[in-house]
XYZ file of C-alpha atoms in Angstrom:
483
model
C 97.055 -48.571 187.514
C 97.643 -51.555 186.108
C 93.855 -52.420 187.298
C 92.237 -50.082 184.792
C 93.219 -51.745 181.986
C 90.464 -54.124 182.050
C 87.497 -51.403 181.600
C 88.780 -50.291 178.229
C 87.962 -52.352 175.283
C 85.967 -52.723 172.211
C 82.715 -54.729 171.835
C 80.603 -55.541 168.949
C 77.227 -54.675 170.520
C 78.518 -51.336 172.378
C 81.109 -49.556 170.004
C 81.275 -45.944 171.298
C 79.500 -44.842 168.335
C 77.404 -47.201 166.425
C 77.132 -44.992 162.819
C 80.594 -44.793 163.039
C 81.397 -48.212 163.730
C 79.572 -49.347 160.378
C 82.290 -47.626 158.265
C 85.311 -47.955 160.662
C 84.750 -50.963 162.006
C 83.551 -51.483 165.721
C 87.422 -52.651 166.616
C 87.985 -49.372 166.026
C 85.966 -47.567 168.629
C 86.479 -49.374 171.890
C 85.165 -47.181 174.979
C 85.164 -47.342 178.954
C 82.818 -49.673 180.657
C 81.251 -48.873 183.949
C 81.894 -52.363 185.741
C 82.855 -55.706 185.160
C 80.802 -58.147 184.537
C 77.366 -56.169 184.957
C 78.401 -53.274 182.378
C 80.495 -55.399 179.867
C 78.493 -55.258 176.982
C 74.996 -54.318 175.250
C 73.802 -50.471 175.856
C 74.033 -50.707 179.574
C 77.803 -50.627 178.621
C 79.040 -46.856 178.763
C 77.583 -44.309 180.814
C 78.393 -40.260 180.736
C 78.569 -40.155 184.229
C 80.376 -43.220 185.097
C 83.224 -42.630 181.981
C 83.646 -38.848 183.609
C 84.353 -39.330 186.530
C 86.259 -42.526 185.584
C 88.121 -40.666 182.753
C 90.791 -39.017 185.172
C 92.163 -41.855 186.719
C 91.635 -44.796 184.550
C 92.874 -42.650 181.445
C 94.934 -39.449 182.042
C 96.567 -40.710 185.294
C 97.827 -43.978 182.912
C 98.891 -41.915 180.132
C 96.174 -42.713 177.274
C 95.354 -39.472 176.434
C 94.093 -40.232 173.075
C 91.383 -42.805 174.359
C 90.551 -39.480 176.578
C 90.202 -37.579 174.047
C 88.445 -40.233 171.550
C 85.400 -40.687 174.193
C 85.106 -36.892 175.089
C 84.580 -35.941 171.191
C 81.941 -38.728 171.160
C 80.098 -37.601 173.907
C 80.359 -33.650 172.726
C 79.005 -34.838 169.719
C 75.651 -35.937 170.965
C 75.038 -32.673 173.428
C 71.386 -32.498 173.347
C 69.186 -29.961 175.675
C 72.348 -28.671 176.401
C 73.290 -31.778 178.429
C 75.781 -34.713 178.018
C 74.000 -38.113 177.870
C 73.747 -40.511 181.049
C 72.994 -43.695 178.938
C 74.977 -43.063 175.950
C 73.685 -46.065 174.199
C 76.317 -45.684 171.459
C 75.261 -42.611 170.608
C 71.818 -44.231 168.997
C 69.106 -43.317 171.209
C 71.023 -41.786 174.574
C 69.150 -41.057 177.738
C 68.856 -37.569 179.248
C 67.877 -37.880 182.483
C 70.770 -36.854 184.633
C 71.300 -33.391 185.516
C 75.050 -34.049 186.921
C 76.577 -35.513 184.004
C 77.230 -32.700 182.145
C 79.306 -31.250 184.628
C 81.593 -34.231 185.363
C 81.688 -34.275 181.256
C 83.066 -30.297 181.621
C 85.339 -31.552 184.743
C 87.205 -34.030 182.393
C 87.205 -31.335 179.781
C 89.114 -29.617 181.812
C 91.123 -32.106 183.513
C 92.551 -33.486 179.737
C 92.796 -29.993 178.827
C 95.525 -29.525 182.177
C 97.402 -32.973 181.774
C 97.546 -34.065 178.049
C 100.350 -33.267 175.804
C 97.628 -31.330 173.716
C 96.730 -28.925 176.516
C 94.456 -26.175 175.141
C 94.420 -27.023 171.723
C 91.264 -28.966 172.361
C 89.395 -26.777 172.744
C 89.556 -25.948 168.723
C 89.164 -29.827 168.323
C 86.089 -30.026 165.233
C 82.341 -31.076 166.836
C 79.313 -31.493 165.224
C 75.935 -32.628 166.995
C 74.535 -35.507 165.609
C 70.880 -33.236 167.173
C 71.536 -29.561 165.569
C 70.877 -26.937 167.988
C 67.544 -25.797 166.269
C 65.857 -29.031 166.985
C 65.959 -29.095 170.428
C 66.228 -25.087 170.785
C 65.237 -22.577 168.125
C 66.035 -19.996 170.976
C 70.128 -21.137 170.927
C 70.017 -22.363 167.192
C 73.045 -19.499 166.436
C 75.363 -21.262 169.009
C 75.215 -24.295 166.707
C 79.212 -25.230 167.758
C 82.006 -25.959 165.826
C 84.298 -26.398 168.362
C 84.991 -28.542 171.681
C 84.977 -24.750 172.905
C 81.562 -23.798 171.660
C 80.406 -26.882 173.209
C 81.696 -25.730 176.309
C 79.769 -22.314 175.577
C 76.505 -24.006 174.165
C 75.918 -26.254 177.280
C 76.858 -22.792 179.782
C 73.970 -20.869 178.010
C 71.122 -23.597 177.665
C 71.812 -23.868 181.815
C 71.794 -19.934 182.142
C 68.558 -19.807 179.397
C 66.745 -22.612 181.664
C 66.171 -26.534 180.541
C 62.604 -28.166 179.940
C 61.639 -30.965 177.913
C 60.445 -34.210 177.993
C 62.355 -37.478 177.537
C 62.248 -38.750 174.010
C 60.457 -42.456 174.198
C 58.313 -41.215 176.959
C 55.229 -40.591 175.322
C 51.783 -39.642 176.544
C 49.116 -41.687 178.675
C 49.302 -44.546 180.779
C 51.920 -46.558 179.036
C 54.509 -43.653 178.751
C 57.906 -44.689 178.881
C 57.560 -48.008 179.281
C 60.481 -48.895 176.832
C 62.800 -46.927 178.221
C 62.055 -46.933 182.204
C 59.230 -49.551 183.235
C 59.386 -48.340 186.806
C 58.876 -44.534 186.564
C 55.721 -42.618 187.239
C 54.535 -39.827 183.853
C 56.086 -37.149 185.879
C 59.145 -38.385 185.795
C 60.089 -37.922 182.528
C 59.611 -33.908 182.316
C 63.338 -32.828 182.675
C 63.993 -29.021 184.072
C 67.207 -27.364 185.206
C 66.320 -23.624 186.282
C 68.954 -21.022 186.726
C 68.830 -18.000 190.028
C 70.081 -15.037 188.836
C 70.321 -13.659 192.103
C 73.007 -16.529 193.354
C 74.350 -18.297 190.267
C 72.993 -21.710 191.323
C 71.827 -23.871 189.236
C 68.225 -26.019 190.517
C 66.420 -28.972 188.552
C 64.780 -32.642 189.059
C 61.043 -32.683 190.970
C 60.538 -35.124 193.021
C 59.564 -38.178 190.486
C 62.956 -38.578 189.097
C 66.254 -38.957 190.175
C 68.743 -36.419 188.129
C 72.643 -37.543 189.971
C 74.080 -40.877 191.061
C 72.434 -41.104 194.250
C 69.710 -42.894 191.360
C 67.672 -45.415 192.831
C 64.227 -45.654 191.493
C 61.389 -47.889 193.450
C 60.269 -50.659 191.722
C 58.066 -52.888 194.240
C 54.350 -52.097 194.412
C 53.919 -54.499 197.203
C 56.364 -52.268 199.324
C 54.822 -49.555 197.975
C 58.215 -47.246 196.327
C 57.489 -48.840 192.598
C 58.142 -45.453 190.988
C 59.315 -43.195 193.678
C 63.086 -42.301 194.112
C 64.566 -43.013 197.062
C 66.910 -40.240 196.802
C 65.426 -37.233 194.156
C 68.055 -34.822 195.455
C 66.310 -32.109 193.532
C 67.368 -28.769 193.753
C 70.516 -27.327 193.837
C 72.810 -30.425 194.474
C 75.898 -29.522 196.032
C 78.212 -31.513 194.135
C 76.908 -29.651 190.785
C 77.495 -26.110 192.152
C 80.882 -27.477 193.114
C 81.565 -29.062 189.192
C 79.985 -25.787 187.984
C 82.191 -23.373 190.134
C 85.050 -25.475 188.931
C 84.445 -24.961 185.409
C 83.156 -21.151 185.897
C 86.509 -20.719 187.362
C 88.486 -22.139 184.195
C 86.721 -20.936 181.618
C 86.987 -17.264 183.395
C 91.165 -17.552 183.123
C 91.375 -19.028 179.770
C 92.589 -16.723 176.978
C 90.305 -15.413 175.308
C 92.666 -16.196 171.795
C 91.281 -20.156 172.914
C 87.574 -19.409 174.315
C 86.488 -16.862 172.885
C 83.091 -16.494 174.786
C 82.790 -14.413 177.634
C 79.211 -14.466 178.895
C 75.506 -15.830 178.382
C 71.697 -14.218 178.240
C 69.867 -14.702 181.349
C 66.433 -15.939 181.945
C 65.691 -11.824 182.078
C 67.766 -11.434 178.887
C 70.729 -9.866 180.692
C 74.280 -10.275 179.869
C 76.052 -12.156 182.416
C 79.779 -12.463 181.734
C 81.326 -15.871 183.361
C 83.745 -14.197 185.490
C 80.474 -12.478 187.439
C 78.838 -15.858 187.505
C 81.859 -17.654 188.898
C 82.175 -14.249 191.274
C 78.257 -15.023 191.989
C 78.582 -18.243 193.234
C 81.426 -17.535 195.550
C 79.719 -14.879 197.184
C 76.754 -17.359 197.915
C 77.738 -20.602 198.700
C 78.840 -20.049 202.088
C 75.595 -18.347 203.158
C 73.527 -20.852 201.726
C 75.356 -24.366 202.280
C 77.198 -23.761 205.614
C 75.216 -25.344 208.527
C 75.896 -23.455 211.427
C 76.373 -25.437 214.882
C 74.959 -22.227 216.146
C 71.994 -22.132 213.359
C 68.488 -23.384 214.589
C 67.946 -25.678 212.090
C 65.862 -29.700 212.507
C 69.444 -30.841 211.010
C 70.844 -33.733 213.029
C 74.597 -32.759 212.319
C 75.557 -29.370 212.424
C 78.985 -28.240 211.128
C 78.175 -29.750 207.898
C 77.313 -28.544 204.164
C 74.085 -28.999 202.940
C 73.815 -31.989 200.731
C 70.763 -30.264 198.737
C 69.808 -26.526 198.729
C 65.991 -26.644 198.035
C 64.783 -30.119 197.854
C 61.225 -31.045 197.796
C 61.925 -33.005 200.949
C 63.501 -30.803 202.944
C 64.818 -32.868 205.498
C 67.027 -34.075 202.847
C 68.745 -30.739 202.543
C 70.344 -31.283 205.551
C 71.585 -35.136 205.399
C 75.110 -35.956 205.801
C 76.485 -37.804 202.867
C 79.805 -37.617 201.246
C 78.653 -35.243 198.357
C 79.835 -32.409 199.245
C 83.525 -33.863 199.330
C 83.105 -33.936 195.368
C 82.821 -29.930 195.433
C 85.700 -29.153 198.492
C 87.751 -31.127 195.693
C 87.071 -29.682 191.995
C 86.297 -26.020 193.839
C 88.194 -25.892 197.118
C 87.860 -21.925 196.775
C 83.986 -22.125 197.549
C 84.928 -23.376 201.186
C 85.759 -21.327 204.204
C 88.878 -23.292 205.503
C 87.772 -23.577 209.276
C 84.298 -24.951 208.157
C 85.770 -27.534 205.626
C 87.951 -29.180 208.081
C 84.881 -29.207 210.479
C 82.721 -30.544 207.965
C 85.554 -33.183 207.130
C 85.880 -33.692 210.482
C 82.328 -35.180 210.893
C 82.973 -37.159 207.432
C 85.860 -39.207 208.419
C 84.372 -39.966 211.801
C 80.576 -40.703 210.065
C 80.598 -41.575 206.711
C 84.618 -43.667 206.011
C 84.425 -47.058 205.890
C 86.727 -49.913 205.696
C 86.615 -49.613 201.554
C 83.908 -46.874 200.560
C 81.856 -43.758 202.080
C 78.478 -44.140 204.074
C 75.955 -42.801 201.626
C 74.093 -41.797 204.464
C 75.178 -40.948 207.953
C 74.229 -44.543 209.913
C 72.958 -41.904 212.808
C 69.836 -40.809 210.100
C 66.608 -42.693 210.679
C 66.634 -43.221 207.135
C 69.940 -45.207 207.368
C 69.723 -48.701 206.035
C 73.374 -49.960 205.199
C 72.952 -53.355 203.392
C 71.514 -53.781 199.918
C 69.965 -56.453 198.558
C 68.236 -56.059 195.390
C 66.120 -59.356 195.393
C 64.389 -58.062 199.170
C 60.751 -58.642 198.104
C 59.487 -57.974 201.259
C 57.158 -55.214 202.299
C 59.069 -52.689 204.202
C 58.984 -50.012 201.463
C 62.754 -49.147 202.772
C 64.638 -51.819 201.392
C 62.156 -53.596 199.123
C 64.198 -54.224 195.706
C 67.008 -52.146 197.015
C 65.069 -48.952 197.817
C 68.116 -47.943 199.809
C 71.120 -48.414 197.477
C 72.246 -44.936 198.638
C 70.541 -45.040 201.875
C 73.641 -46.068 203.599
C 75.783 -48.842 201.408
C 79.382 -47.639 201.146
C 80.317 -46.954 197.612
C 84.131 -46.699 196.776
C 84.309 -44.060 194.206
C 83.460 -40.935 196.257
C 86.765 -41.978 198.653
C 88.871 -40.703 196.158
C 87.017 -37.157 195.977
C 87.085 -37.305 200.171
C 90.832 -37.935 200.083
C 91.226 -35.016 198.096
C 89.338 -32.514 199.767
C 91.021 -34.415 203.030
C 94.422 -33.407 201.561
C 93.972 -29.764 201.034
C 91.733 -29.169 204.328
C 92.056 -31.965 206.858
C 92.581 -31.471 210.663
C 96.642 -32.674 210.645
C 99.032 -30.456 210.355
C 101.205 -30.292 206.961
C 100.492 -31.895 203.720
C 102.855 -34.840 204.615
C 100.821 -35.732 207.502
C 97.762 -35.409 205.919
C 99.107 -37.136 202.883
C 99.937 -40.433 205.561
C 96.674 -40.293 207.102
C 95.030 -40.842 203.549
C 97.451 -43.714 203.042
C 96.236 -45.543 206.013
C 92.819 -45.253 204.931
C 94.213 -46.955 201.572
C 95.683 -50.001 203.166
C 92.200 -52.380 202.743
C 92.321 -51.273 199.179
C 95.505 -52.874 198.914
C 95.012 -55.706 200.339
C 91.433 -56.375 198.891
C 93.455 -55.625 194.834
C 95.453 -58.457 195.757
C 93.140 -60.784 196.708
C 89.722 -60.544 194.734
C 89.147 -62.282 192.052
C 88.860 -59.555 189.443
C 92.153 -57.811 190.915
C 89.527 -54.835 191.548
C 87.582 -53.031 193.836
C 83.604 -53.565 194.480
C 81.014 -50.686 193.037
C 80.284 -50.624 196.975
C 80.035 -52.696 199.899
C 77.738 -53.270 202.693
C 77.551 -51.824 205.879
C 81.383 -51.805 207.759
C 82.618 -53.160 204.638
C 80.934 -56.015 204.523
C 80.733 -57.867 200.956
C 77.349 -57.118 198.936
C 76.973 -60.084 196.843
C 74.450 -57.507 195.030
C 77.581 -55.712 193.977
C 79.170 -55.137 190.749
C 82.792 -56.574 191.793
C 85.484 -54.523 189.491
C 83.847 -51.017 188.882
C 85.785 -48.381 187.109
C 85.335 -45.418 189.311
C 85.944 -47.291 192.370
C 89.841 -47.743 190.937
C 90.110 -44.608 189.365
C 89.251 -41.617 192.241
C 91.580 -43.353 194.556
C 94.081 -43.431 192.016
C 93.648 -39.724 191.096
C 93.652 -38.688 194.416
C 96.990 -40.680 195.203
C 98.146 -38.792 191.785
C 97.154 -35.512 193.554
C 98.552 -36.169 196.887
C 101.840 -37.359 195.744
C 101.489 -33.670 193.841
C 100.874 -31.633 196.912
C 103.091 -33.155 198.892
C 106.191 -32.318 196.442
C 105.087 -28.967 196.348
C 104.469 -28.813 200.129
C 108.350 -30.122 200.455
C 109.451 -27.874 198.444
C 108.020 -25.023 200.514
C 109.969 -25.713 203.445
């Protein structure tokens, strides 16, 4: 815990919001940084993503609950296209190019809501978008919010309504975008996030961008990837329908005295209530994720989920990486019990590493585990890092695998499962004690090998393992007293 403290702190150039800091003083609105030293300061300093799925161990699990709180009311504040920023750039000019952000925003929602002293209050905590509603969306302009719960409501019914615009800064003609991404093609910068009526999912991203953290964008025309992603992932990703599904589920249980919205207007202009959306989903996600070992699919693993659902590269729909860990942990309910241990089965003996998770099964022919960002050769595979999620092992989705490994793993008892995650916690130890920054890496090469291309203390490489301990220790207790 005591590792977290050093992502927390105030800057001059990247208070969490710069208007405010004018008046209040930017000592007074320190925020979360992604990594140490890469992220310390300047606009590359906070990012949605990274601060979500950071938030629950480097700020609940340590008790500062009204830092939590602080950063979430920030970022509610500058919803825009019903989405949560992924560059918040002190809420000046934020970037909206990430299509999973908004749902680990709703997951911490929800995860302060559960642990903080404050509990559901919240949710009637004051917001008001620095972007009113009408300028983005005369269609939604009477959901303007004035509530952390009408956020909550406003960002559900611009999914359900269906997402399109173009990134602010991008421009027309040849030159488009240059200032905010020199390495993307014109395409890239049309955002969409499309709802299905007839499953609940929720699909988005083309293949020109890259819309979750699997991010990397080409960037070496001698290689030939300088503006492709490596991995689009577009579609339905399953780690959204998982974060979705989550907060479907919540937001269908809460009183409606607290949240007092009960459905949204479809693309067709029906009235779907949230408990048949989150009843939608779970009557789908089976059928369409599951891959059978008896299915005759071109999938080299079978027993698996589906990493995509739709992707413009199809193979990619059915590559093993450790994404769908992130929904058997926020929506265990989705998952057929036999078919998640399988599927975690395959994980632990694929994708585990000495520190962090394969992002790619090393069996895949597009496996390459070792990143170097300088590579300026010409095999368009690794050429300026093509393959930072091609196989690299990044820390922070451990701590989602240990959690889904809790609840479904092949060992009998919660104890024994609860051991087994322990052992796979032992380099973590060892490496806090001994690096210099008292932290874990963003990721390492391949068998844990050190990337000197590596950001060496990142937040969400401390904080999922550190949740995930938090919610072992939890199941464990209730497990014992079970018996």
């Amino acid at each position: 815990a005591l590792a977290t403290a050093q992502f927390w702190g105030a800057t001059k150039s990247a208070p969490l919001h710069w208007d405010r800091a004018q008046k209040e003083g930017w000592h007074s609105l320190p925020s979360l940084c992604a990594g140490l030293p890469h992220f310390s300061a300047g606009f590359m300093r906070n990012w949605g993503r990274d601060t979500f799925i950071s938030l629950r161990g480097c700020l609940l699990v340590t008790g500062r609950f009204e830092e939590a709180r602080s950063t979430l009311l920030v970022y509610a504040s500058v919803v825009r296209h019903g989405l949560c920023p992924n560059l918040l750039d002190a809420a000046n000019r934020p970037r909206y190019n990430a299509r999973d952000a908004t749902w680990f925003f709703l997951q911490a929602v929800q995860d302060y809501v559960l642990e903080s002293p404050e509990g559901l209050d919240f949710l009637d905590a004051p917001v008001s978008l620095k972007w009113p509603v009408k300028s983005w969306d005369a269609d939604l302009a009477d959901l303007e919010p004035q509530t952390m719960a009408d956020v909550i409501h406003l960002i559900f019914a611009a999914h359900a309504k269906g997402i399109n615009f173009r990134e602010w800064g991008a421009g027309k003609g040849p030159d488009a975008g240059k200032g905010i991404d020199d390495h993307m093609t014109d395409q890239g910068f049309d955002v969409s996030v499309r709802f299905d009526e007839e499953t609940g999912l929720i699909f988005g991203g083309s293949e020109s961008n890259c819309g979750t953290w699997m991010d990397k964008m080409g960037s070496s025309a001698k290689a030939g990837n300088h503006g492709l992603p490596a991995t689009p992932r577009d579609g339905a990703a399953v780690e959204i329908v998982g974060l979705l599904k989550s907060t479907l589920r919540w937001v269908s249980g809460l009183d409606r005295a607290k949240f007092k919205h009960g459905s949204v207007k479809t693309p067709t202009g029906k009235t779907l209530s949230y408990a048949e959306w989150n009843e939608r989903l779970q009557n789908n996600f089976e059928r369409l994720f599951w891959i059978d070992p008896d299915e005759r699919t071109s999938a080299a693993v079978t027993g698996i989920y589906r990493d995509t659902l739709g992707a413009t590269r199809r193979w990619q729909d059915l590559q093993l990486r450790p994404n769908f860990c992130i929904a058997m942990a926020v929506a265990p309910e989705l998952f057929t019990p036999a078919h998640a241990r399988q599927a975690l089965g395959a994980v632990s003996e694929r994708l585990v590493g000495p520190l962090g998770m394969c992002t790619l099964d090393p069996a895949d022919e597009e496996y390459h585990g070792d990143y170097h960002n300088d590579d300026d050769s010409d095999d368009k595979a690794v050429a300026h890092g093509w393959n930072y999620h091609q196989g690299p092992e990044w820390v922070w989705p451990l701590g989602f695998f240990l959690e889904a490994w809790q609840r479904f793993g092949n060992l009998d008892g919660a104890a024994a499962r609860g051991r087994r995650a322990m052992r796979w916690l032992l380099s973590h130890r060892a490496t806090l004690r001994s690096a210099p920054w008292r932290s874990l890496p963003e990721l390492t090469n391949s068998k844990g090998q050190h990337c000197s291309h590596s950001c060496p203390a990142q937040a969400w490489s401390i904080a999922t393992p550190l949740a995930a301990l938090r919610a072992i220790e939890a199941q464990t207790a209730v497990a014992g007293t079970r018996r």
